Short mmCIF file of C-alpha atoms in Angstrom, two decimals:
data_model
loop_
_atom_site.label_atom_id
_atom_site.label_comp_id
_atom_site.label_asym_id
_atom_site.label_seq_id
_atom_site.Cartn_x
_atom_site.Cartn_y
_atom_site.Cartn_z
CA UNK T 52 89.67 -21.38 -25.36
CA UNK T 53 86.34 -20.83 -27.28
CA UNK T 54 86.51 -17.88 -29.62
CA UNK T 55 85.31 -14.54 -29.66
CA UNK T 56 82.14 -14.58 -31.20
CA UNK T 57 81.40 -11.09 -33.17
CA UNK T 58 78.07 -10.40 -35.15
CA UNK T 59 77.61 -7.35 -36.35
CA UNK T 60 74.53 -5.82 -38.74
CA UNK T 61 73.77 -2.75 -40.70
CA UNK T 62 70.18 -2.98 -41.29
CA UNK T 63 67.24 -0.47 -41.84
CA UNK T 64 64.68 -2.59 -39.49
CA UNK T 65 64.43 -1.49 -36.04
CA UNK T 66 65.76 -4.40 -33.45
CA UNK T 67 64.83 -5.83 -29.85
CA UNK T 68 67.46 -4.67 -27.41
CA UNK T 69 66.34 -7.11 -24.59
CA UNK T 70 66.53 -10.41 -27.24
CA UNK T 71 70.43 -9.00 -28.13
CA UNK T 72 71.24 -8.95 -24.73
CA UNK T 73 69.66 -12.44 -23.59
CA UNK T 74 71.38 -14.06 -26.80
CA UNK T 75 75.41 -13.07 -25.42
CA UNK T 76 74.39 -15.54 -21.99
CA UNK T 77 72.17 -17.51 -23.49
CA UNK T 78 73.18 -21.30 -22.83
CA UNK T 79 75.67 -20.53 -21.18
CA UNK T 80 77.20 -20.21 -17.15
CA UNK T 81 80.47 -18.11 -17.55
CA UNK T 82 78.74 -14.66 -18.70
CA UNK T 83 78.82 -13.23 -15.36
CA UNK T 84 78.35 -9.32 -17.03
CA UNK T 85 76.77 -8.03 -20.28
CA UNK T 86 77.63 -3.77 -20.76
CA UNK T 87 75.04 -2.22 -23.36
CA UNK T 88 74.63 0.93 -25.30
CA UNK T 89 71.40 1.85 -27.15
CA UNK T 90 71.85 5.04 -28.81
CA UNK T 91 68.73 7.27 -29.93
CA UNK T 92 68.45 10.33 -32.04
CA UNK T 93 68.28 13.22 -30.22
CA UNK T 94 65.84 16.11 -31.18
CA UNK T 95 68.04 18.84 -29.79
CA UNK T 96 70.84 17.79 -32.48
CA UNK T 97 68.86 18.98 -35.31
CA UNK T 98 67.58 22.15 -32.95
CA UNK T 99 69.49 24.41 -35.46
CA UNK T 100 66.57 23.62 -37.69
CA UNK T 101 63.65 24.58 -35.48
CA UNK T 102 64.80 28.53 -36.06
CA UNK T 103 63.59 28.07 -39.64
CA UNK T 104 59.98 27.48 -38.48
CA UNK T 105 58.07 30.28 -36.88
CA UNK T 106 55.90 29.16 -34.42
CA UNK T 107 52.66 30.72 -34.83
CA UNK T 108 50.05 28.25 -32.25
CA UNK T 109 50.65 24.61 -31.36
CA UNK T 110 49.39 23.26 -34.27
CA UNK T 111 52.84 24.60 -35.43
CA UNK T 112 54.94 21.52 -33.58
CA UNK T 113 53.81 19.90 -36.22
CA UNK T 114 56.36 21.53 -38.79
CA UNK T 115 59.20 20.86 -36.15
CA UNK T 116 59.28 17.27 -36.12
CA UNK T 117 62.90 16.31 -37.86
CA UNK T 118 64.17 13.15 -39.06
CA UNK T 119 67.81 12.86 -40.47
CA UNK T 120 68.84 10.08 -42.90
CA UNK T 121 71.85 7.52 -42.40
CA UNK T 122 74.08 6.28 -45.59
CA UNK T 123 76.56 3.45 -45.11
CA UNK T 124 79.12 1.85 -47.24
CA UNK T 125 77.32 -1.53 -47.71
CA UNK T 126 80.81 -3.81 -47.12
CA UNK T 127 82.88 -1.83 -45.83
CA UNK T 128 80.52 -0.28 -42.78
CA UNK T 129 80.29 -3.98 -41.55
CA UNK T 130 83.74 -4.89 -42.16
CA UNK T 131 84.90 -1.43 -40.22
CA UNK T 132 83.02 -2.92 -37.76
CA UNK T 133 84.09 -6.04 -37.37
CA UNK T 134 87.79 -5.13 -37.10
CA UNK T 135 86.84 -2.26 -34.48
CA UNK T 136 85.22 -5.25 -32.43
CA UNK T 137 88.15 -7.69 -32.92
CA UNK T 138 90.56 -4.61 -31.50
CA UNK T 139 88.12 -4.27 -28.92
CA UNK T 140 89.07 -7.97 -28.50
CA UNK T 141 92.97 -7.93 -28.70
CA UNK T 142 92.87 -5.49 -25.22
CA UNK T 143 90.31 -6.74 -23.40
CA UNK T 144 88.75 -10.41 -22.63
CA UNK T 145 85.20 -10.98 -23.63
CA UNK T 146 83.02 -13.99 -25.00
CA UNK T 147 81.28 -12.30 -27.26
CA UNK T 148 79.77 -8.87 -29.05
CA UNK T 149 76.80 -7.62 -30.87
CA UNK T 150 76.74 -4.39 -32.84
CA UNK T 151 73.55 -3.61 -34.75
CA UNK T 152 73.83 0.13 -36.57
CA UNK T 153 70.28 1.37 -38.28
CA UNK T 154 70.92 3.13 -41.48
CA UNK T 155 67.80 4.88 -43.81
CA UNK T 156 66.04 7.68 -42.24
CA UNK T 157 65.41 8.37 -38.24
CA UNK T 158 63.33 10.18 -36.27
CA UNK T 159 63.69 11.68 -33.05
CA UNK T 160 63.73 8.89 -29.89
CA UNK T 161 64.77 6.39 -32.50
CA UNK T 162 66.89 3.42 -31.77
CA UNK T 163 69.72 4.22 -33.75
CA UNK T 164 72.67 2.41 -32.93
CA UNK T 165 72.97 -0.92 -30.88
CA UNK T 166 76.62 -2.71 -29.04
CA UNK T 167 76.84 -5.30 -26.41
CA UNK T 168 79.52 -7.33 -25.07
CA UNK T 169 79.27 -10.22 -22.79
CA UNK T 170 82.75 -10.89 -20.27
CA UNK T 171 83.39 -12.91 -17.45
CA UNK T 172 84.28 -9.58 -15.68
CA UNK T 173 81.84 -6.24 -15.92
CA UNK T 174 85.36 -4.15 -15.77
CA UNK T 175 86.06 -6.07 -19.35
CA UNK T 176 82.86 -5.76 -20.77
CA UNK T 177 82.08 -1.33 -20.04
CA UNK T 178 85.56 -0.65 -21.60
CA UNK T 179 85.26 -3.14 -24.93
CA UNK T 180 81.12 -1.61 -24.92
CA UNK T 181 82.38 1.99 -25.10
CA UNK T 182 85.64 1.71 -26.81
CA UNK T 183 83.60 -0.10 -29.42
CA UNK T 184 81.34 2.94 -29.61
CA UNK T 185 83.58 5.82 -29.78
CA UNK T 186 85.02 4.31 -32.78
CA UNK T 187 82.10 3.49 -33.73
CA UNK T 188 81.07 7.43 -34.08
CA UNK T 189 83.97 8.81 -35.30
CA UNK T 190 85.37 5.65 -37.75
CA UNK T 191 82.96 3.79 -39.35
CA UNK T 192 81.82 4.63 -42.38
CA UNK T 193 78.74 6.39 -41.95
CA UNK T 194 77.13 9.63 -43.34
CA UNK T 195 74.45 11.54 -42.12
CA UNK T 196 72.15 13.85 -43.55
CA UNK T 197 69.85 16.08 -41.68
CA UNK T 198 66.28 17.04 -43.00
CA UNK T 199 65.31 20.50 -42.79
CA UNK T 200 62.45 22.70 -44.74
CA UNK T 201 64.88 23.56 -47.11
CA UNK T 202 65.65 20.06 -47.93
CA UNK T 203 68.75 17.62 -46.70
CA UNK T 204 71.87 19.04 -45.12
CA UNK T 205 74.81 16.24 -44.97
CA UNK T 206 76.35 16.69 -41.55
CA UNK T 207 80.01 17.50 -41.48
CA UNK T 208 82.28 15.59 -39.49
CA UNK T 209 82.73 16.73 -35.97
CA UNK T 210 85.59 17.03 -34.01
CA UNK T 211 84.19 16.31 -30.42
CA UNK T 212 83.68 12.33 -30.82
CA UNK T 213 87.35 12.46 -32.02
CA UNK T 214 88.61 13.10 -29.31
CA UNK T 215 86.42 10.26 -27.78
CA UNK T 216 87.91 7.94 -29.89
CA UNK T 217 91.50 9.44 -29.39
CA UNK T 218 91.52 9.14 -25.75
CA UNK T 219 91.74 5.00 -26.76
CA UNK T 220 95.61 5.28 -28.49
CA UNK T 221 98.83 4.57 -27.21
CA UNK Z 216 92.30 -2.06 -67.04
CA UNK Z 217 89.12 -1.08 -65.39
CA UNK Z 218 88.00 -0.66 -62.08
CA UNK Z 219 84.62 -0.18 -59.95
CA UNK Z 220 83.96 3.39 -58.53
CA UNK Z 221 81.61 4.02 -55.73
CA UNK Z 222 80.36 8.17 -54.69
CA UNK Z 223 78.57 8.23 -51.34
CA UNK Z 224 76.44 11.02 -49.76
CA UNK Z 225 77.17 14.44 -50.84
CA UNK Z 226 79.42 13.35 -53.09
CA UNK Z 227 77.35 11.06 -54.75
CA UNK Z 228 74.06 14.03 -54.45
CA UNK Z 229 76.55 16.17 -56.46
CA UNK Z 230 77.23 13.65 -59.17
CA UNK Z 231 73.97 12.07 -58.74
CA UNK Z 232 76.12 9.20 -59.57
CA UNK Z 233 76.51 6.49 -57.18
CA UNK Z 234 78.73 4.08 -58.94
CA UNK Z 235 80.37 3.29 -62.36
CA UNK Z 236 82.65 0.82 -63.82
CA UNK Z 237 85.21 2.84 -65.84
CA UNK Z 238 88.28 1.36 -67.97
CA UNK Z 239 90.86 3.31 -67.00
CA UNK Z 240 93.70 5.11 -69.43
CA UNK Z 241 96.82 3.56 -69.29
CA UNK Z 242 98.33 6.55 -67.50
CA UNK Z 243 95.52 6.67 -64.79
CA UNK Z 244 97.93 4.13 -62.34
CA UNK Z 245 96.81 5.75 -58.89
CA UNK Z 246 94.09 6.99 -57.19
CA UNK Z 247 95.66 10.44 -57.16
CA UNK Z 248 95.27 10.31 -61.24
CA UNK Z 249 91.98 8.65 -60.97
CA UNK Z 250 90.74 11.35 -59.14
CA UNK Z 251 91.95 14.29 -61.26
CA UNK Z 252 90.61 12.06 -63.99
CA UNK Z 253 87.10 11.71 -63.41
CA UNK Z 254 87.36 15.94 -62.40
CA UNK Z 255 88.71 17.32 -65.85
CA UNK Z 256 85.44 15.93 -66.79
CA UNK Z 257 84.22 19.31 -66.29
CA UNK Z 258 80.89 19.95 -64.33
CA UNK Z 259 79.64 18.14 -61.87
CA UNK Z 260 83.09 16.07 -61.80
CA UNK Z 261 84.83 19.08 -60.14
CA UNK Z 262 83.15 18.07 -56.85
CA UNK Z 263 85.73 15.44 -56.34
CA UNK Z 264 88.31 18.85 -56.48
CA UNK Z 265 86.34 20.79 -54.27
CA UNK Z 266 85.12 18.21 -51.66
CA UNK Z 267 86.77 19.29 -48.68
CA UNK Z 268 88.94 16.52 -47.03
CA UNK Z 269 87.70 13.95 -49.67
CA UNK Z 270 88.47 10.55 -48.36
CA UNK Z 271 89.19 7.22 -50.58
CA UNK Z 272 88.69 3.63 -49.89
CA UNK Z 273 90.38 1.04 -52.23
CA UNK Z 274 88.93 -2.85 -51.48
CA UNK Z 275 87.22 -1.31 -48.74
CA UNK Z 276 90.16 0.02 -46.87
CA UNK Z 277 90.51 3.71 -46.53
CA UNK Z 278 94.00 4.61 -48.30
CA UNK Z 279 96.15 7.51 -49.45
CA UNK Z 280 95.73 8.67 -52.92
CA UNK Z 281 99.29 7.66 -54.02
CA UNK Z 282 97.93 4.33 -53.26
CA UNK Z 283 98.34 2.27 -56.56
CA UNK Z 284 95.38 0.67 -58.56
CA UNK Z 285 95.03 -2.89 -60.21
CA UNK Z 286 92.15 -4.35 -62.25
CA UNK Z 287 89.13 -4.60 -60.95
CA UNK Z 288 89.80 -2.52 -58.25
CA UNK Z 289 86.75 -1.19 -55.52
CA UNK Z 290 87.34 2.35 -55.65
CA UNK Z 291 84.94 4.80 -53.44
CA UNK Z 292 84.96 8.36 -53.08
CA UNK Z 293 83.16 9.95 -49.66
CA UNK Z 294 83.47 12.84 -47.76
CA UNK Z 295 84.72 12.38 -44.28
CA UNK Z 296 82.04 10.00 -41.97
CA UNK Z 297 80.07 11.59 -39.84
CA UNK Z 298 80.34 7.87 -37.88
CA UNK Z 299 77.44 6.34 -36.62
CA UNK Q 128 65.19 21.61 -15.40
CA UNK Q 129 63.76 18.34 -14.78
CA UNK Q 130 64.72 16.11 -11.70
CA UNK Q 131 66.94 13.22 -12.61
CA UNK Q 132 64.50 9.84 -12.49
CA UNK Q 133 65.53 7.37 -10.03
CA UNK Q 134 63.98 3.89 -9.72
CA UNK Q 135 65.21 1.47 -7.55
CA UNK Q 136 63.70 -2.32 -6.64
CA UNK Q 137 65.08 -5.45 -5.01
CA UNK Q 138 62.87 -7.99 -5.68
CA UNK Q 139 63.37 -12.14 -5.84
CA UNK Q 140 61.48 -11.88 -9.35
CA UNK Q 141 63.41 -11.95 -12.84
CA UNK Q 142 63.01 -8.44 -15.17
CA UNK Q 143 62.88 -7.89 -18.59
CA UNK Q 144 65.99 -6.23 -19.91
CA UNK Q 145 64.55 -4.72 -22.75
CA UNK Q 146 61.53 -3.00 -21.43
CA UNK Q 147 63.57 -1.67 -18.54
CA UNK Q 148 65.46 -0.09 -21.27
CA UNK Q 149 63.25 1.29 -23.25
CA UNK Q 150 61.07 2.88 -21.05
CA UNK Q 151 64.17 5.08 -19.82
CA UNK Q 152 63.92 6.88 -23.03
CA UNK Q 153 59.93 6.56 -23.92
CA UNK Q 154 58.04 9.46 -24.93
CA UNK Q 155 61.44 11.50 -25.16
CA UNK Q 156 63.59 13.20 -27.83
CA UNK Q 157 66.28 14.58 -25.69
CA UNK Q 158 67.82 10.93 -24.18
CA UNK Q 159 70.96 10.02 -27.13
CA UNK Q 160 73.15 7.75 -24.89
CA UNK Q 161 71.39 4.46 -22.34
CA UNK Q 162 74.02 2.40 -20.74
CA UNK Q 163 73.27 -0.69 -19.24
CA UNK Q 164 74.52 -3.55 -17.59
CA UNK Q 165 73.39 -7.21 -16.96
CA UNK Q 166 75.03 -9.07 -14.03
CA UNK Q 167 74.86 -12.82 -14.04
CA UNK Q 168 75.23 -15.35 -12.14
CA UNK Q 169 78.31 -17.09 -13.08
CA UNK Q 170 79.19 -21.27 -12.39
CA UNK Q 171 82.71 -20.86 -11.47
CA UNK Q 172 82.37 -18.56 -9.31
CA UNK Q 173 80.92 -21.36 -7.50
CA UNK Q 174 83.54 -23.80 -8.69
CA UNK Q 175 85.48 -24.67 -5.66
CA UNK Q 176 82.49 -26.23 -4.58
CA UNK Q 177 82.62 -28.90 -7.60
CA UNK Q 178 85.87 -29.98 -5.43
CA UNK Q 179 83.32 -31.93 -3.02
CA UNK Q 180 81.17 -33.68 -5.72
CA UNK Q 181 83.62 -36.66 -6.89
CA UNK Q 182 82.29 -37.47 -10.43
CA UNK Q 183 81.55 -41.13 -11.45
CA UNK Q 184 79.76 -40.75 -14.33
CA UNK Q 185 77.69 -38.06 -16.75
CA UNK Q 186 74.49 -38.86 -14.67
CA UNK Q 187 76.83 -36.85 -11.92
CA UNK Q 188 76.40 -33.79 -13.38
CA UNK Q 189 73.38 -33.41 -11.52
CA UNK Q 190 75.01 -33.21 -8.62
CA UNK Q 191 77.50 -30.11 -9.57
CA UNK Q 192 74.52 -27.38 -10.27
CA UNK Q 193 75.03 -24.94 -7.78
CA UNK Q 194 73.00 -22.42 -6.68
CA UNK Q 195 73.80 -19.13 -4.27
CA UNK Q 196 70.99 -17.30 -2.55
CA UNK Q 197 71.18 -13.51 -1.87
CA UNK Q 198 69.82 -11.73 1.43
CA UNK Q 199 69.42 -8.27 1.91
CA UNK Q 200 68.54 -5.73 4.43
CA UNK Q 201 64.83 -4.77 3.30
CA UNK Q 202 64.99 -0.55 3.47
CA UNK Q 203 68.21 -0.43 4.04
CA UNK Q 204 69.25 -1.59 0.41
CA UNK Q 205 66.61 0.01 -1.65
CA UNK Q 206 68.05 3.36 -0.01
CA UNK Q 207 71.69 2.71 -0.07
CA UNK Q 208 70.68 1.54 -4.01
CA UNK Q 209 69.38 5.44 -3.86
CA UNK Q 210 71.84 7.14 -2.25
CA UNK Q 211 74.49 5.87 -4.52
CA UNK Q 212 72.62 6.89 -8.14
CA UNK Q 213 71.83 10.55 -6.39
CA UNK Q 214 75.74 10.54 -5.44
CA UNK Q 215 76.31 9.47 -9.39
CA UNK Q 216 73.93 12.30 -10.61
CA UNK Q 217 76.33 14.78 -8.92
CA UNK Q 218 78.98 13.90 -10.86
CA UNK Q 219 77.74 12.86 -13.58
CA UNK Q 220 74.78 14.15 -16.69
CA UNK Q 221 71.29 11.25 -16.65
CA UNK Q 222 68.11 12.35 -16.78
CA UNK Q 223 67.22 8.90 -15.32
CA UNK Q 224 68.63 5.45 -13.83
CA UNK Q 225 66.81 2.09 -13.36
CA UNK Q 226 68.36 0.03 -10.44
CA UNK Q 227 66.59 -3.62 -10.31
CA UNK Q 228 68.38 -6.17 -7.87
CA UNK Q 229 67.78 -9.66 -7.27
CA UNK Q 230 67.34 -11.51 -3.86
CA UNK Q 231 66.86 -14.99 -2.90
CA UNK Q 232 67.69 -17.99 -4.23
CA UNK Q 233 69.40 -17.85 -8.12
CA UNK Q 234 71.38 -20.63 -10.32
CA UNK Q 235 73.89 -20.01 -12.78
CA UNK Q 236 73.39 -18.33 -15.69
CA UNK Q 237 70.69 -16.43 -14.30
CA UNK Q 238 70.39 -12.56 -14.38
CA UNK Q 239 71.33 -11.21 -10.52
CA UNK Q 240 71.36 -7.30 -11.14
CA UNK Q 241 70.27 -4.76 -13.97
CA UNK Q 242 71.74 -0.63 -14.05
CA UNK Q 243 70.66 0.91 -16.63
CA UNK Q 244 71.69 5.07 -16.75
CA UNK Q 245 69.70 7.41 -19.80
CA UNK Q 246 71.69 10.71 -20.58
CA UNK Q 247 71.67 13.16 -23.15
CA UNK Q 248 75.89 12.29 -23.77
CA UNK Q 249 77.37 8.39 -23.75
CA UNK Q 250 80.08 9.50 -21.43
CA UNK Q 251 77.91 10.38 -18.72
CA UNK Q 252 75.52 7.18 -19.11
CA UNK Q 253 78.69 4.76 -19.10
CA UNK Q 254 80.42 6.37 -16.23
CA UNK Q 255 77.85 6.90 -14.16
CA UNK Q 256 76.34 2.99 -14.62
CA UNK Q 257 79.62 1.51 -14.26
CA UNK Q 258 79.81 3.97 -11.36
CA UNK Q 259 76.74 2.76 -9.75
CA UNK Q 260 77.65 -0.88 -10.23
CA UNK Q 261 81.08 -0.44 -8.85
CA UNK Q 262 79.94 0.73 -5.74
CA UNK Q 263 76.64 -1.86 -5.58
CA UNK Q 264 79.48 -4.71 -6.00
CA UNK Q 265 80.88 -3.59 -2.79
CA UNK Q 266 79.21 -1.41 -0.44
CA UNK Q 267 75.02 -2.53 -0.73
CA UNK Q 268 73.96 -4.43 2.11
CA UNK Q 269 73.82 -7.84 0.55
CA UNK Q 270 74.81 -10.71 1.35
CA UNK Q 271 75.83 -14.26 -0.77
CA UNK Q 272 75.29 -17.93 0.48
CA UNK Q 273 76.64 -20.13 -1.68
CA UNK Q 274 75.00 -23.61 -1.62
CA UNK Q 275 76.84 -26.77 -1.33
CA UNK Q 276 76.56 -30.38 -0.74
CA UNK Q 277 77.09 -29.95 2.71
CA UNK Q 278 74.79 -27.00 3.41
CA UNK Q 279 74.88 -23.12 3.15
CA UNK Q 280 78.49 -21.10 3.24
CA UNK Q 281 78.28 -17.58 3.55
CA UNK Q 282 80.42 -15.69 1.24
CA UNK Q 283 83.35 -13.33 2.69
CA UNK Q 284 83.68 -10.12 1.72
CA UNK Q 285 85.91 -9.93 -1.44
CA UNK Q 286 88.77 -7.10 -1.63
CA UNK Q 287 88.91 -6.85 -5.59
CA UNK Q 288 85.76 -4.74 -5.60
CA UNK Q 289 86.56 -2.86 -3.45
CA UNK Q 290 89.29 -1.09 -5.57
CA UNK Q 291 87.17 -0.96 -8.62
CA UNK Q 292 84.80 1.40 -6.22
CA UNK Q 293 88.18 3.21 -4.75
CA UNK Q 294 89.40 4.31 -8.13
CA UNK Q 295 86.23 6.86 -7.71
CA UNK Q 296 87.34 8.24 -4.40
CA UNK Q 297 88.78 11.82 -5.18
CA UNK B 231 63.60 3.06 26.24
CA UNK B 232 63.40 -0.04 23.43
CA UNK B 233 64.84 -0.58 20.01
CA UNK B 234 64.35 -2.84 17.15
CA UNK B 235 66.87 -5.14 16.89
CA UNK B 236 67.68 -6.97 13.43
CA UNK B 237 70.17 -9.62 12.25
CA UNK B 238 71.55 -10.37 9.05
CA UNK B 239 73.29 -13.40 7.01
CA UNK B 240 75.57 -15.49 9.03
CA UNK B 241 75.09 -13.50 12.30
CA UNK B 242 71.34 -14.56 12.11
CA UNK B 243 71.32 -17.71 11.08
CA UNK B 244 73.92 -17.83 14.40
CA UNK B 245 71.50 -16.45 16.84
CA UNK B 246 68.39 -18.34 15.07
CA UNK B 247 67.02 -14.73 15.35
CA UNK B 248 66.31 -12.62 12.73
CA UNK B 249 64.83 -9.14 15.14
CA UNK B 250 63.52 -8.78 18.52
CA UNK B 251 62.38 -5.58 20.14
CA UNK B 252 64.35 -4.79 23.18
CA UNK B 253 63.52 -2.78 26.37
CA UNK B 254 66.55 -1.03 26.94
CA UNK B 255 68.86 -0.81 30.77
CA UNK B 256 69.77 2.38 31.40
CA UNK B 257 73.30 2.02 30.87
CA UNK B 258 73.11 0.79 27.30
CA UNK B 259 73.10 3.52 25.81
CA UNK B 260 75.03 2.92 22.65
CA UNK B 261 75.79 0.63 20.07
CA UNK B 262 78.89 -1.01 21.62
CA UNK B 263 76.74 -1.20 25.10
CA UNK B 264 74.14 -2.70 23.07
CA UNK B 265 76.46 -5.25 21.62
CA UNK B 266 77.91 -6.31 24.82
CA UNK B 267 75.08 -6.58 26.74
CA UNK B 268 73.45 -8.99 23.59
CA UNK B 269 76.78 -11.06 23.68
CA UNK B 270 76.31 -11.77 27.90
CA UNK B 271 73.61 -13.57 27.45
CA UNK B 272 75.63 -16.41 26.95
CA UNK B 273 75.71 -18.88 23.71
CA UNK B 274 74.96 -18.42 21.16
CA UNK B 275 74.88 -14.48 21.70
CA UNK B 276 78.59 -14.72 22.01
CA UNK B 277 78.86 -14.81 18.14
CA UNK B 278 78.19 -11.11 18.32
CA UNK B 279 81.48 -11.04 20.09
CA UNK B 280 82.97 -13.30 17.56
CA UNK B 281 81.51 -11.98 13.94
CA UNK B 282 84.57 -10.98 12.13
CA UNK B 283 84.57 -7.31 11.21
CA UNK B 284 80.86 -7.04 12.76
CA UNK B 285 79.33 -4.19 11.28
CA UNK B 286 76.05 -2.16 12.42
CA UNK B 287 73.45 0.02 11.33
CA UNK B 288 71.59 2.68 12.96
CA UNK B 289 68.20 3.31 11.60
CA UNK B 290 69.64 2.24 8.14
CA UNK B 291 72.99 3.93 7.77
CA UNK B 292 76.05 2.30 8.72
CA UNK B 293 77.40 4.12 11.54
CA UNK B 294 80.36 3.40 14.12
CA UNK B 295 80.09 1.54 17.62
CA UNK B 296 80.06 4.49 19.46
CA UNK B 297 77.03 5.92 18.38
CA UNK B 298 74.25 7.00 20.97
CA UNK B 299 70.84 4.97 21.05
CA UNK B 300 67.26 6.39 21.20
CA UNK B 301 64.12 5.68 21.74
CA UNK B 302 62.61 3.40 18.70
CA UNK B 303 65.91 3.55 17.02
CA UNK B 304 66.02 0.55 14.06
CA UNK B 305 69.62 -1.17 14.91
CA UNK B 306 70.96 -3.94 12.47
CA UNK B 307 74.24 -5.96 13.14
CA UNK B 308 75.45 -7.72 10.27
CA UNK B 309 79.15 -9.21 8.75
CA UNK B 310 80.99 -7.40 6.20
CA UNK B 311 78.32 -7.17 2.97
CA UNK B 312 79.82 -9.42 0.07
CA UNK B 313 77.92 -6.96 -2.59
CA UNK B 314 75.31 -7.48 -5.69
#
């Protein structure tokens, strides 16, 4: 039996979704399903922000357009990763995965965060793609940092992906 | 001994130090110790009191802060991820 | 509130995964979660068919590609395709879906079908494509033909989709 | 009255007919008349008969044997779909 093959990048540079996808079959005759996620920074998630800017005439939208700012643990973010993917692997039978996370700073309708796995089965390969994503949220070792007027705001940790992730235990 | 110490985002903002490599006193055996440490330093060391729910990572693995150090350690300092 | 975006097409031509993706989300800030899925054609599905081809030597090979063609009921498809993403965005949160099915004649390896589902939430965009796949595995008028050395065989209909779609029934 | 007649998959390839348009007798009137009255014509209209778990469609929705006919309805017969 061939093994799981797991890549997994934390990288600053945007990435093509529909190369990542082609790469898990590529060559190959016993990929019968790739699952995806593409995740994008949402405007409404830094909304709390707009109520600082009075909007005066449209020339105002200007001073509402938000970006937030992603640290990582160089190291340990891909490692995190890497075992959250081989877990992913341990319950559920897939070929391969690809996890691509963007850190540095993000606007809204940004590709943000990138997973893919590639199964014999679809079944196999939407519960390893989301499992691999809740703990992705919640886990790995990531910070972010909002940008408002006033300067950053770190985000704190929240308690609804937890319960994502949670759902996933024994 | 001495070991490597890593402060990441607000943490790190409120140091505005993002890593050292500090010999450590012979009665500094634990993160616990390391900790309190680096915050009788005074100001702005007493974030590492005050950070709510600070989390550690020795070698890259998050840990508890009786967790035990050895030489040339990878110690980092965060508040809790936000994930991804 | 704006009408959940529904595109549907069964067409013999190939698609390209990563525009189909992206343009789910283009020109938006609101869309944080796309889930998508690649169906493939996979070789052993087809493998009972290498049964026939005795194998002398590696020029053989030749002989064991296997192909299956896909008919469909032109109409009927595209709006049972419909029907079942409008029955998803009852249950479910998307402010769009991309349905893209392929018909006629496809080897292994090659893409077959493409769901891709563009919420605000991940939750909703997993369920609802894995949803919407569940129920195009089993209940959209298709039908297979496998090729084989000695001519066409039509494909029964299989019962293990059929309770991946059930476990949606209330 | 006439209907549109289509065939699908195995069922066509059986007939070596993929639609015809139909003038109607009086008494077919519904689906399962329809059926029968296709299968008398003899072979190979018999593998209407003989399709395993032969399904049909009225103007594009699956519907039951016993549903009524009109005018210009659209009516497919087809085996069991195997899915995407």
């Amino acid at each position: 039996m061939m093994a799981t093959h797991i890549s997994v990048s934390v990288q600053e540079a945007d990435f093509d979704v529909g190369i990542e996808i082609a790469a898990l079959s590529a060559g190959r005759d016993d990929v019968g399903a790739v699952a995806s996620f593409v995740g994008l920074v949402r405007a409404d998630k830094l909304e709390n922000i707009k109520l600082v800017n009075v909007k005066v005439d449209a020339q105002d939208t200007v001073d509402t357009v938000h970006a937030m700012t992603l640290e990582h643990y160089p190291g340990m973010t891909e490692k995190s990763l890497e075992a959250i993917v081989a877990e992913a692997a341990t319950r559920w039978s897939f070929f391969g995965a690809r996890v691509i996370h963007r850190v540095g700073r993000l606007l809204p309708g940004e590709r943000i965060v990138f997973v893919a796995v590639a199964s014999a089965h679809r079944g196999d390969a939407f519960a390893a793609c989301e499992f691999i994503m809740d703990y992705l949220k919640t886990r790995a070792p990531f910070w972010k940092k909002e940008d408002t007027p006033a300067g950053g705001r770190w985000v704190d940790a929240r308690d609804s992906d937890d319960s994502a992730a949670a759902r996933w235990e024994e | 001994m001495s070991v490597k110490i890593y402060f990441f985002a607000g943490l790190r903002e409120a140091l505005g130090v993002s890593s050292e490599t500090l010999a450590l006193p012979t009665d500094v055996t634990s993160v616990a110790a390391l900790r309190d440490h680096l915050a009788a330093r005074g100001e702005p060391w007493s974030a590492l009191a005050s950070t709510r729910n600070l989390r550690v990572a020795v070698n890259q693995q998050m840990v508890g802060f009786d967790t035990a150090l050895h030489a040339e350690d990878e110690v980092a300092f965060f508040p809790p991820v936000t994930g991804g």
